[in-house]
Coordinates of C-alpha atoms in Angstrom, one line a residue:
M1 CA 0.0 0.0 0.0
A2 CA 1.4 3.4 -1.0
K3 CA 1.8 6.1 1.6
A4 CA 0.3 9.5 1.1
P5 CA 2.8 12.4 0.5
L6 CA 3.4 14.8 3.4
V7 CA 2.5 17.8 1.2
T8 CA 0.5 17.9 -2.0
L9 CA 0.5 20.8 -4.3
A10 CA -1.6 21.5 -7.5
D11 CA 0.0 22.8 -10.6
D12 CA -1.7 25.3 -12.9
G13 CA -3.5 22.5 -14.7
G14 CA -5.2 21.3 -11.5
N15 CA -3.0 18.1 -11.3
S16 CA -1.9 17.0 -7.8
I17 CA 1.9 16.8 -7.4
P18 CA 3.3 15.2 -4.3
T19 CA 6.1 17.3 -2.9
L20 CA 8.5 17.0 0.0
R21 CA 11.3 19.5 0.3
A22 CA 13.6 19.6 3.3
S23 CA 16.5 22.0 3.6
A24 CA 18.2 22.8 0.3
G25 CA 18.1 19.5 -1.4
A26 CA 16.8 19.1 -5.0
A27 CA 14.4 21.7 -6.3
A28 CA 10.7 21.1 -5.8
Y29 CA 8.2 21.7 -8.6
G30 CA 8.3 25.4 -9.7
Q31 CA 11.7 26.1 -8.0
T32 CA 15.1 26.9 -9.4
L33 CA 18.2 26.0 -7.3
N34 CA 20.6 28.9 -7.0
Q35 CA 24.2 28.2 -5.8
F36 CA 27.1 30.6 -5.6
T37 CA 30.7 30.1 -4.5
G38 CA 33.8 32.3 -4.5
N39 CA 37.0 33.1 -2.7
P40 CA 37.8 36.8 -3.0
V41 CA 40.7 38.6 -1.4
L42 CA 39.3 41.0 1.2
S43 CA 40.3 44.6 1.3
T44 CA 42.0 46.5 4.1
T45 CA 40.4 49.8 2.9
A46 CA 36.8 49.0 2.2
A47 CA 34.2 46.2 2.2
T48 CA 34.3 43.7 -0.7
T49 CA 31.0 43.4 -2.5
V50 CA 30.3 40.5 -4.9
A51 CA 27.2 40.7 -7.0
L52 CA 25.7 37.2 -7.3
F53 CA 22.5 37.4 -9.4
T54 CA 19.3 39.3 -10.1
V55 CA 16.2 37.5 -8.9
P56 CA 13.8 36.8 -11.8
A57 CA 10.8 39.1 -12.0
G58 CA 7.7 37.7 -10.3
Q59 CA 9.8 35.3 -8.2
T60 CA 11.3 35.4 -4.7
F61 CA 14.8 34.1 -3.7
Y62 CA 14.9 32.1 -0.5
L63 CA 18.4 31.8 1.1
T64 CA 18.6 28.3 2.6
D65 CA 22.3 27.7 3.1
L66 CA 25.3 29.9 3.9
Y67 CA 29.0 29.3 4.7
V68 CA 31.7 31.9 5.0
G69 CA 35.2 31.1 6.2
A70 CA 38.5 33.0 6.1
N71 CA 42.2 32.6 7.0
T72 CA 42.1 35.4 9.6
A73 CA 41.9 35.6 13.4
S74 CA 40.1 39.0 13.2
P75 CA 36.3 39.1 12.8
F76 CA 34.8 40.8 9.9
L77 CA 31.2 41.7 9.0
V78 CA 29.3 39.6 6.5
Q79 CA 26.0 40.7 4.8
V80 CA 23.8 39.2 2.1
T81 CA 21.9 42.0 0.5
A82 CA 19.0 42.6 -1.8
N83 CA 19.4 45.9 -3.7
G84 CA 21.9 47.0 -1.0
A85 CA 19.5 46.3 2.0
P86 CA 20.8 43.5 4.3
I87 CA 18.7 40.3 4.4
F88 CA 21.4 38.6 6.6
T89 CA 24.1 40.0 8.8
G90 CA 26.7 38.2 10.9
Y91 CA 30.4 38.2 11.8
C92 CA 33.0 35.7 10.6
K93 CA 36.1 34.9 12.5
G94 CA 38.0 32.6 10.3
D95 CA 40.1 30.7 12.8
T96 CA 37.3 29.8 15.3
G97 CA 34.0 31.3 14.1
P98 CA 33.1 30.7 10.4
I99 CA 29.5 31.3 9.4
D100 CA 28.1 27.8 8.8
M101 CA 24.3 27.7 8.4
P102 CA 23.0 24.8 6.4
G103 CA 19.3 24.4 6.1
M104 CA 18.1 27.7 7.6
E105 CA 14.7 27.3 9.0
T106 CA 13.8 31.0 8.7
Q107 CA 14.9 31.8 5.2
P108 CA 16.0 35.3 4.4
Q109 CA 14.2 36.5 1.2
A110 CA 14.9 38.8 -1.8
P111 CA 12.0 39.9 -4.0
G112 CA 11.9 39.6 -7.8
G113 CA 14.1 42.1 -9.6
S114 CA 16.5 42.4 -6.7
Q115 CA 20.3 42.3 -7.1
V116 CA 21.5 39.8 -4.5
S117 CA 25.1 40.3 -3.3
I118 CA 27.4 39.2 -0.6
V119 CA 29.3 41.9 1.3
L120 CA 32.5 41.0 3.2
G121 CA 33.7 43.6 5.5
Q122 CA 37.0 45.5 5.6
V123 CA 39.8 43.6 7.3
A124 CA 42.9 44.7 9.2
A125 CA 45.3 42.7 7.0
A126 CA 44.8 41.3 3.5
T127 CA 43.2 37.9 3.6
T128 CA 41.2 35.5 1.5
A129 CA 37.7 34.4 2.3
A130 CA 35.6 31.6 0.9
Y131 CA 31.8 31.6 0.6
Y132 CA 28.9 29.4 -0.5
L133 CA 25.3 30.5 -0.7
G134 CA 22.5 28.3 -1.7
G135 CA 18.8 28.8 -2.1
F136 CA 15.8 28.7 -4.3
S137 CA 13.9 31.1 -6.6
Q138 CA 10.2 30.5 -7.1

């Protein structure tokens, strides 16, 4: 005997589509997986901003996973922004306190048309950071 799905959605044609999505696994019906990685050299004179993508019109981007690490003992500010407004803010201390947030329960969001960027704060001495952001547009 088949088990009933935990969640059932209907597509635009009225068809029932069983759906189960937990954390940032494979995309569910109507979703597009967005993943971004990089390892910029951080500046000693200003924040380093990396433009990631523009959310498609009529959709919302949901940030589900975030990692930021660095080879520094000094903390620096990390922000994920939508059109320059922070949707996530935290501090990274590379040697003992990276930002490691897989499967965020409360997912920061960016509306359609927004430019999503990661901003890595100014550091005291030149250093390299690494980041991974994952989420869905729907």
